[in-house]
Short mmCIF file of C-alpha atoms in Angstrom, two decimals:
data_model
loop_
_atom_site.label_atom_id
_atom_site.label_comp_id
_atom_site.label_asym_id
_atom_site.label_seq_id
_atom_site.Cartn_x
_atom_site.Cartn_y
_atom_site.Cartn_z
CA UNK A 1 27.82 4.01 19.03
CA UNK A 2 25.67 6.65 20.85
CA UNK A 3 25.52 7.19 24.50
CA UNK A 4 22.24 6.17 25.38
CA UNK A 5 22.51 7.12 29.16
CA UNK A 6 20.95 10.05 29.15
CA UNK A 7 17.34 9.03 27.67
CA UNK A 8 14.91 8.24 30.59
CA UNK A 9 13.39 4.82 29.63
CA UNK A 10 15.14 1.72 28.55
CA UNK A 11 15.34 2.22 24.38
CA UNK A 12 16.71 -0.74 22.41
CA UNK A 13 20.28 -0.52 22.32
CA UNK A 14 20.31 -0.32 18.16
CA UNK A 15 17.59 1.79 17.85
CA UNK A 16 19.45 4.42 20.35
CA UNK A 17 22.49 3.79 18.19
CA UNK A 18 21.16 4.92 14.83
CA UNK A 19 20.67 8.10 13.64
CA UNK A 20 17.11 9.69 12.54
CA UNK A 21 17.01 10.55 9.06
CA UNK A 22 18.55 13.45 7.88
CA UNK A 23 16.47 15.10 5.28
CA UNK A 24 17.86 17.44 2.47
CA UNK A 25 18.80 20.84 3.32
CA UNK A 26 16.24 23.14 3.29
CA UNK A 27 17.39 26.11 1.72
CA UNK A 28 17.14 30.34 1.39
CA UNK A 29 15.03 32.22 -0.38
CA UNK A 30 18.15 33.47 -2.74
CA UNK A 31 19.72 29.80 -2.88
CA UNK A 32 18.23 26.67 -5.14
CA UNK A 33 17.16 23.61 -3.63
CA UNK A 34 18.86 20.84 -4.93
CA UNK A 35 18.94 18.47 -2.40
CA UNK A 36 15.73 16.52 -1.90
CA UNK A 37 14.93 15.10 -5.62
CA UNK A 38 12.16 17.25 -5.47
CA UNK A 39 9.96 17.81 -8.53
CA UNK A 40 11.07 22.15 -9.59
CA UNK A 41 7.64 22.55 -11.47
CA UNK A 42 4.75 24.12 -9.15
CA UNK A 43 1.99 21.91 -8.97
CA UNK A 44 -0.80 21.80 -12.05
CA UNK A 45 -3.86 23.92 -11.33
CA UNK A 46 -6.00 21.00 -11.87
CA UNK A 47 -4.39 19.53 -8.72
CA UNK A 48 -3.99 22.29 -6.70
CA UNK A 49 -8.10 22.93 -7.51
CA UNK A 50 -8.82 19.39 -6.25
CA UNK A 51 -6.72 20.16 -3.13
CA UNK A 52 -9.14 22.87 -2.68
CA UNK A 53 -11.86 21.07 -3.02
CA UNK A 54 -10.87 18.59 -0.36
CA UNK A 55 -12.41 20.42 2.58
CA UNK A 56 -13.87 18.15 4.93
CA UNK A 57 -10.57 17.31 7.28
CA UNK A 58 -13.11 17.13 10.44
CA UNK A 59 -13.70 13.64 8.24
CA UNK A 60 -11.67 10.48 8.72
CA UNK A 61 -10.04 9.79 4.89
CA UNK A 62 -10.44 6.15 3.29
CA UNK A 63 -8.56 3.94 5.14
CA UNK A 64 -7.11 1.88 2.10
CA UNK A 65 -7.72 4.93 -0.09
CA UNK A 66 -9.89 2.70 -2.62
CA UNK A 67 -10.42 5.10 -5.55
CA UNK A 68 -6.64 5.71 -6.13
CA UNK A 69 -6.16 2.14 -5.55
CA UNK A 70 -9.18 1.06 -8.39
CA UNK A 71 -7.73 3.42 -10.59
CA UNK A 72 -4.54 2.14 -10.51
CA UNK A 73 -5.35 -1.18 -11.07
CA UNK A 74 -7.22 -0.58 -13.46
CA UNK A 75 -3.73 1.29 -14.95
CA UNK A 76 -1.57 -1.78 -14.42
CA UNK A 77 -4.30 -4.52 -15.57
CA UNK A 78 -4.04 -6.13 -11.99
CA UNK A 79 -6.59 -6.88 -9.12
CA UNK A 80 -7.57 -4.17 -7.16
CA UNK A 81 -6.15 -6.02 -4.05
CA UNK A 82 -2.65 -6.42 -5.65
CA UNK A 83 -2.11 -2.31 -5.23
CA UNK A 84 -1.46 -0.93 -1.80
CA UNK A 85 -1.40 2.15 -1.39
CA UNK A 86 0.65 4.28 1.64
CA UNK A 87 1.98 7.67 2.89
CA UNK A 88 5.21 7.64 0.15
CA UNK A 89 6.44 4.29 -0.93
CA UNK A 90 8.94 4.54 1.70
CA UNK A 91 6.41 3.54 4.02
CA UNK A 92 5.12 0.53 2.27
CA UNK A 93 8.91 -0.56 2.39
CA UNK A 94 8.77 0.00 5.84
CA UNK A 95 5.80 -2.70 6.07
CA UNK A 96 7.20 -5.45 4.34
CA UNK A 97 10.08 -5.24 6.14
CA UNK A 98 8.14 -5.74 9.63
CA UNK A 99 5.78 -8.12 7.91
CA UNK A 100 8.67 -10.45 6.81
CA UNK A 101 11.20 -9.87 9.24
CA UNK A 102 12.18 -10.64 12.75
CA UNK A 103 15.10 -10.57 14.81
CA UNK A 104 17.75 -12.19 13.48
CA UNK A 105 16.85 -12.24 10.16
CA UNK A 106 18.61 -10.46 6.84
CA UNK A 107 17.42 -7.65 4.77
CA UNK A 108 20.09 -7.17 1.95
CA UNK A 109 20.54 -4.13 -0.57
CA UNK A 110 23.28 -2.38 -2.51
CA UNK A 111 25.31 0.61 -1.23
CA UNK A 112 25.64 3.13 -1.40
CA UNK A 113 21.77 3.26 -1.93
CA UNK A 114 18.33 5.01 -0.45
CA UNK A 115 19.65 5.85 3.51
CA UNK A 116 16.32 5.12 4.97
CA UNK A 117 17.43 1.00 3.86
CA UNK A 118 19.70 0.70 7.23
CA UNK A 119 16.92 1.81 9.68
CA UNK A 120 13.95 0.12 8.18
CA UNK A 121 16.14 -3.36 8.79
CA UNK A 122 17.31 -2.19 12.41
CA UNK A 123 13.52 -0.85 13.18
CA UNK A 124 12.48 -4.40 12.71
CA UNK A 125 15.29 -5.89 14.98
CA UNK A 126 16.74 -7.53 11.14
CA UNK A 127 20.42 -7.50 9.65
CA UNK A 128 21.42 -5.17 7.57
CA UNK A 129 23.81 -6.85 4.40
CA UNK A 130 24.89 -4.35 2.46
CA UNK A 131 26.50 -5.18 -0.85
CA UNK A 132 28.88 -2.56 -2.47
CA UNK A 133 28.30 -1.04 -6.21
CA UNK A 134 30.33 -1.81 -9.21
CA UNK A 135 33.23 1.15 -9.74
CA UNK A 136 30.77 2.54 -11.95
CA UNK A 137 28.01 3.01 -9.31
CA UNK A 138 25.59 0.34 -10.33
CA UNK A 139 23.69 -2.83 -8.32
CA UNK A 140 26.29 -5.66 -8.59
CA UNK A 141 23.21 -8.31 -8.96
CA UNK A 142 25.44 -11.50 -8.82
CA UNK A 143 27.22 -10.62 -5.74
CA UNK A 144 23.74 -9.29 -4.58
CA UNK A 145 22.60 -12.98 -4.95
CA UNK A 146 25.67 -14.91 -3.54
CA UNK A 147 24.63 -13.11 -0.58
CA UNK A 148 21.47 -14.36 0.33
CA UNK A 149 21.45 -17.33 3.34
CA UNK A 150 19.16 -19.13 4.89
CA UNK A 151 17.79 -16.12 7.06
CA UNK A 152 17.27 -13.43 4.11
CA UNK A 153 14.25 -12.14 3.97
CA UNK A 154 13.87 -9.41 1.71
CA UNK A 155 16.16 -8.02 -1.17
CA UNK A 156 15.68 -4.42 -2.16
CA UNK A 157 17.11 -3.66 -5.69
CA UNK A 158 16.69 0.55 -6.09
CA UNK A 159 16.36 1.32 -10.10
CA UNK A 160 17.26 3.82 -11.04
CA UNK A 161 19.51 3.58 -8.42
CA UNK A 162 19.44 6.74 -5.33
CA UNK A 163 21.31 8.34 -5.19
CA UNK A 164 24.10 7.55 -7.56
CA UNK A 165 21.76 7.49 -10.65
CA UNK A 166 22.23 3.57 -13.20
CA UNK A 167 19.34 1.63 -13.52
CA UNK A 168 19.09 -2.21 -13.69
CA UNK A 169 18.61 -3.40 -16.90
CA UNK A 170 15.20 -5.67 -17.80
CA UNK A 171 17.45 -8.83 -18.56
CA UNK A 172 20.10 -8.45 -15.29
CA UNK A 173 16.76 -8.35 -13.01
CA UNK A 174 15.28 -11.15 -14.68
CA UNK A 175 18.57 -13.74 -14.08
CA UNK A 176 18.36 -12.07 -10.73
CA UNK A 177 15.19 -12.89 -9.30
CA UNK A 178 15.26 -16.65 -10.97
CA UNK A 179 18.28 -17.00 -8.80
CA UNK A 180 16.51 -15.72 -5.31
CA UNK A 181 14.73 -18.33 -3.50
CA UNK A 182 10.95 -18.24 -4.00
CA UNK A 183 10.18 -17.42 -0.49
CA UNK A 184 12.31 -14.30 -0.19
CA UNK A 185 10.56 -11.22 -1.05
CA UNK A 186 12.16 -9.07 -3.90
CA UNK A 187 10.91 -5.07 -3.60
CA UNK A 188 11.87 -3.36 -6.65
CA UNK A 189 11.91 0.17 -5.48
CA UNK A 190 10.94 2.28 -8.49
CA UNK A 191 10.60 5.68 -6.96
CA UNK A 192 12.14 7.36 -10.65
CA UNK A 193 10.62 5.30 -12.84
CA UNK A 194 8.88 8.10 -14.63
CA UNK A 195 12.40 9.78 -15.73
CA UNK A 196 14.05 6.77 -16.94
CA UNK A 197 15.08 7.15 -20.47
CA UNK A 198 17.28 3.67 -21.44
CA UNK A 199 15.25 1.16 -23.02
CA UNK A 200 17.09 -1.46 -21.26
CA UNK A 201 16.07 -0.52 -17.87
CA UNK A 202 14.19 -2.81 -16.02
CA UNK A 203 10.41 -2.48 -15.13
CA UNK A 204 8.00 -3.49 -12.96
CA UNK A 205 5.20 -3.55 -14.58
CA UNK A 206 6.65 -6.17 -16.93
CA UNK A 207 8.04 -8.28 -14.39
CA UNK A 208 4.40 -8.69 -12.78
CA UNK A 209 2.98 -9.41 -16.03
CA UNK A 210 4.97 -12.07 -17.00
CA UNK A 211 3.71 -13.50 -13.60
CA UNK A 212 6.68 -15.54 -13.32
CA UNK A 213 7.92 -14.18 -9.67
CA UNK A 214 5.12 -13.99 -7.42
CA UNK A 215 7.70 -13.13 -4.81
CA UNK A 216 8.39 -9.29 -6.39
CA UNK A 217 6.50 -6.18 -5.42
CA UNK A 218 6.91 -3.20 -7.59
CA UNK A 219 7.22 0.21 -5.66
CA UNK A 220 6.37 3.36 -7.05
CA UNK A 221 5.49 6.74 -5.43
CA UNK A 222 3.76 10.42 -6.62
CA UNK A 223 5.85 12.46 -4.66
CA UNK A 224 8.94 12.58 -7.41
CA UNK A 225 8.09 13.11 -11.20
CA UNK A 226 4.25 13.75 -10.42
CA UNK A 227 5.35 16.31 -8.12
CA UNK A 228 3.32 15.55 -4.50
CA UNK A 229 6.73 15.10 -2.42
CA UNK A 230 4.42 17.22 0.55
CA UNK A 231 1.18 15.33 0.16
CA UNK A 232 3.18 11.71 0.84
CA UNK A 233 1.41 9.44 -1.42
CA UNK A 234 3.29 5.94 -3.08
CA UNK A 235 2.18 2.23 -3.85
CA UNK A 236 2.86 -1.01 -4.71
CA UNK A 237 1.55 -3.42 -6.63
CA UNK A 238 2.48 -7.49 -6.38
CA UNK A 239 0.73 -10.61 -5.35
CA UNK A 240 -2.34 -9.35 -3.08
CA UNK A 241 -1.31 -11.83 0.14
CA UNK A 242 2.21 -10.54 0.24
CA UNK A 243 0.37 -6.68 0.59
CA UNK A 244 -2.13 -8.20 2.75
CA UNK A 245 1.00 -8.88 5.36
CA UNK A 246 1.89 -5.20 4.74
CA UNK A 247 -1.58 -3.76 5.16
CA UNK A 248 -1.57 -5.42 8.59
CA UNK A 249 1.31 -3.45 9.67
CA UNK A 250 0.32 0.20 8.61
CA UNK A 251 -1.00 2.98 10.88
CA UNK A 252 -4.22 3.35 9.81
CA UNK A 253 -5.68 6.34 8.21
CA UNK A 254 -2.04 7.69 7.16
CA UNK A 255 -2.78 8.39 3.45
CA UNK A 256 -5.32 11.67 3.50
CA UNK A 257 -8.09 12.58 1.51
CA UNK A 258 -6.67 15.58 0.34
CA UNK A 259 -3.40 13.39 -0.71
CA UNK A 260 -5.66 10.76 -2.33
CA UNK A 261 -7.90 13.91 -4.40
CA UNK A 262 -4.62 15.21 -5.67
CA UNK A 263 -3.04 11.87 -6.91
CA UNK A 264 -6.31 11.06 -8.97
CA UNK A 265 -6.36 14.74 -10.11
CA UNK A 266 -2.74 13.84 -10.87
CA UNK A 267 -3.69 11.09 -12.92
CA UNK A 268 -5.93 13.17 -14.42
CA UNK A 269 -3.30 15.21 -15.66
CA UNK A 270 -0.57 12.86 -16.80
CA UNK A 271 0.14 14.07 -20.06
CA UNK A 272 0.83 17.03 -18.91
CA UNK A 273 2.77 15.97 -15.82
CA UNK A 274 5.17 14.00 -17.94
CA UNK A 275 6.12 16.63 -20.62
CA UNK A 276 7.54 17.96 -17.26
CA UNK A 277 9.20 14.28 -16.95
CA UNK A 278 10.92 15.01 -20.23
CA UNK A 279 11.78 18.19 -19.79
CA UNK A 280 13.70 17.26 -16.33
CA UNK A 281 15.66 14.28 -18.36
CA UNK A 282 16.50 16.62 -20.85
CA UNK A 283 17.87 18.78 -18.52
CA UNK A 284 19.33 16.16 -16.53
CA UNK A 285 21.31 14.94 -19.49
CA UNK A 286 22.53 18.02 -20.17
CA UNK A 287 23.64 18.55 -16.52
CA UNK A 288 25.56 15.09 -16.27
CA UNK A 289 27.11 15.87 -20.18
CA UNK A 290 28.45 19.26 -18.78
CA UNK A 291 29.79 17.47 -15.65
CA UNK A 292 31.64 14.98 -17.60
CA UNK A 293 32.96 18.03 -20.17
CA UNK A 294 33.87 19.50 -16.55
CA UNK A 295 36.05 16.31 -15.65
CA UNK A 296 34.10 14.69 -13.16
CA UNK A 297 33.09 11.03 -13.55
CA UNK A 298 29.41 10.87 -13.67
CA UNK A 299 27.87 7.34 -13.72
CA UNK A 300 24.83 7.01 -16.27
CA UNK A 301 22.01 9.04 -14.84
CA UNK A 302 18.23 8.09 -14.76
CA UNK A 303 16.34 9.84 -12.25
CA UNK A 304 16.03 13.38 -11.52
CA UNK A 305 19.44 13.92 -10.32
CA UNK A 306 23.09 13.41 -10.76
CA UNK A 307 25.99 11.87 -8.82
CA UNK A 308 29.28 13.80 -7.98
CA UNK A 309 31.99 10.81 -6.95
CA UNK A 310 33.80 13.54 -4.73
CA UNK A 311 35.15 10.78 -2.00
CA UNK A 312 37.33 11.98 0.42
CA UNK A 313 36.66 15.52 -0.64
CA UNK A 314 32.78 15.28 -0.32
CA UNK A 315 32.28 17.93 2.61
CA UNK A 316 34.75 20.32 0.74
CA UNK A 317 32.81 20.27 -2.20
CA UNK A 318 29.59 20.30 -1.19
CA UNK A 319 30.56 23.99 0.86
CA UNK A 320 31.81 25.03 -2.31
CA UNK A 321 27.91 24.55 -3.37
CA UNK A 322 26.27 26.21 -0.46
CA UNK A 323 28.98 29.32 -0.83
CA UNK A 324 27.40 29.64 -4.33
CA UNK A 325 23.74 29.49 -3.38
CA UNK A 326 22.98 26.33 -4.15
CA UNK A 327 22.39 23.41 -1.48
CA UNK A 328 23.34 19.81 -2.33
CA UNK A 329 23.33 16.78 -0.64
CA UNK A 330 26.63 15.33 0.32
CA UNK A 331 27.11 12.02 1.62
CA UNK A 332 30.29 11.93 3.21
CA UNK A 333 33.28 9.85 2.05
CA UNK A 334 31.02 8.93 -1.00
CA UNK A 335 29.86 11.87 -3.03
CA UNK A 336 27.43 14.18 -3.67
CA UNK A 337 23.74 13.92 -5.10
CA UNK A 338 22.42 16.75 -7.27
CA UNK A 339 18.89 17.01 -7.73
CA UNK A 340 17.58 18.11 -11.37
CA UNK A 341 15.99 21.80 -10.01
CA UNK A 342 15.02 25.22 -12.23
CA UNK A 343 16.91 25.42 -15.80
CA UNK A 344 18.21 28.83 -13.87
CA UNK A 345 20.16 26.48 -12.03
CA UNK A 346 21.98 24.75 -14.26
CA UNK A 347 24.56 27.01 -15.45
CA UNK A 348 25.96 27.36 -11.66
CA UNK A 349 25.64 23.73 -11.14
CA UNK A 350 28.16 23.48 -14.28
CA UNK A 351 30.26 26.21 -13.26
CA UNK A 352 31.12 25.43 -9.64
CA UNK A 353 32.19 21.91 -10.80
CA UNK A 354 33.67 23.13 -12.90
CA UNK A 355 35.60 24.92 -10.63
CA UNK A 356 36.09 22.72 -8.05
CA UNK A 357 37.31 19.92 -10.80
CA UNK A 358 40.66 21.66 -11.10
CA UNK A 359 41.02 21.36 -7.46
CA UNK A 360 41.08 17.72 -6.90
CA UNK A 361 43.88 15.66 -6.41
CA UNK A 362 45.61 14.15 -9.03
CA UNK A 363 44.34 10.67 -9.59
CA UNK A 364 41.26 11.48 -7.57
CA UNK A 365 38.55 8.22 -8.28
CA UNK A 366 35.86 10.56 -9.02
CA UNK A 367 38.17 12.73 -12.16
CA UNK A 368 37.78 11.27 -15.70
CA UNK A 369 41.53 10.87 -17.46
CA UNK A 370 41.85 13.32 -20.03
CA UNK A 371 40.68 10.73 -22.87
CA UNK A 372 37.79 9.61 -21.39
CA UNK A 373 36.11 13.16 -20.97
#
């Protein structure tokens, strides 16, 4: 635990205990970034011409950014007030979290998963219950929902899962949230939804349609496959009352004008945007076939990275990475993340796993046997 005798005011105990978020390397100018999940294409001139446009910062924006929010309803076939719009989705998360919870009270969710799912629970004085992936890096639903007791609040299930890539299929997720209690909220965090290519893979938008779990909210975000990671714009869409409890928590003003301009321009612009979406999954696929071919054990991929099961030998591997230009984002004791970055990229990716394959120890948990490669 850290020493909080050196800060000058009285600080919760947990909240001096847990570490800020550590964001994804930032790296040279003669290195690839491939540590943030960060969208490689430059931004559509369409978009960057409404960002332009959006002069008038001495102005407050919208607080509840109603165009983007009309126009995505209008997108999903819901109400206007079932969409909520926020600075990344990651904030809305961080809402319903203080809207449901209090101290005392359980917020449980895979792991490894999204790092910011610790502190959101802690922030709101909750429990933290993590629940450890299958072998082969995916949500273990059942033991998800043997978990919940009488002081759960909220249940986060991350599909495709960040950062070590399997999605949730349509029909797990639907046994799952029959067997939740009605008055728990379910957030389906659907930040890669865009780059999922298995037609099994749950989605959100069906679950709310079939109206048959008022308790789920969908969230999705434009930061990742429509490529506005610096603007910080997500939603979510579920039953208006539930978002109502989450509006009532959010700073207000904290989606921009100029953020809310380019996400309509980016709307705009969605065919275009996602024959970048394929393009990244093609490459991605490639990326996690070469792995494999390289002897590493990737688990199935679906957003716009790939996971490395490097264990014990995380840090090692990861500086193996940086020496050859290219900055990754280890996890340590768990593995590494990859993020999907410039096709120039991808032949070092494959080559210093490649490399650093041969190196691990024999019967290392993240090596496929010889017959499975």
């Amino acid at each position: 635990m850290t020493d909080a005798s050196d800060i000058p005011i009285r600080v919760r105990p947990e909240i001096a205990a847990l570490p800020p978020y550590k964001q994804g390397r930032q790296a040279g100018a003669d290195a690839f970034k491939l540590s943030s999940n960060e969208n490689p294409f430059d931004p559509l001139p369409g978009v960057v011409d409404a960002l332009r446009a959006a002069t008038s910062v001495n102005r407050y924006p919208d607080a509840s950014a109603t165009r983007l929010r009309t126009r995505l309803a209008e997108r999903y076939a819901v109400a206007v007030d079932d969409v909520h719009v926020g600075a990344g989705s990651v904030s809305i998360l961080a809402q319903l979290v203080q809207a449901t919870c209090a101290p005392g009270d359980e917020v449980i969710y895979a792991w490894r998963s999204f790092e910011a799912y610790p502190w959101l629970a802690v922030v709101a004085g909750a429990t933290a219950v993590q629940v450890p992936l299958t072998r082969d890096a995916r949500h273990d639903l059942p033991a998800m929902a043997a978990a919940v007791t009488d002081r759960t609040r909220v249940v986060i299930v991350c599909s495709p899962n960040n950062p070590t890539g399997p999605v949730v299929t349509q029909d797990e997720f639907d046994a799952f949230a029959a067997a939740i209690p009605a008055d728990v909220l379910i957030v389906l965090d659907e930040a890669y939804s865009e780059f999922v290519t298995d037609p099994a893979a749950v989605d959100g938008t069906r679950v709310l349609s079939a109206a048959r779990h008022p308790n789920v909210v969908v969230l999705r975000t434009f930061s990742k496959a429509f490529g506005l990671a610096g603007l910080r714009v997500g939603f979510a869409i579920g039953h208006s009352r539930i978002l109502d409890a989450a509006r009532s928590t959010t700073i207000p003003l904290s989606v921009t004008a100029q953020a809310e301009e380019a996400a309509l321009a980016s709307l705009d612009a969605e065919a275009e945007l996602l024959e970048r979406v394929r393009a990244i999954a093609e490459r991605r696929d490639r990326v996690a076939a070469g792995l494999r071919e390289a002897g590493w054990r990737v688990p199935d991929a679906q957003g716009n990275f790939v996971w490395l099961p490097a264990h014990d030998e995380t840090l090692a591997v990861a500086q193996a990475f940086d020496e050859g230009g290219l900055i990754v984002r280890p996890f340590a004791g768990d593995g590494i993340r990859i993020s999907i970055g410039e096709e120039e990229s991808v032949e070092k990716v494959l080559a210093i796993a490649a490399s650093v394959a041969r190196t691990l120890p024999a019967g290392h948990p993240g090596a496929l046997a010889g017959g499975d490669r």
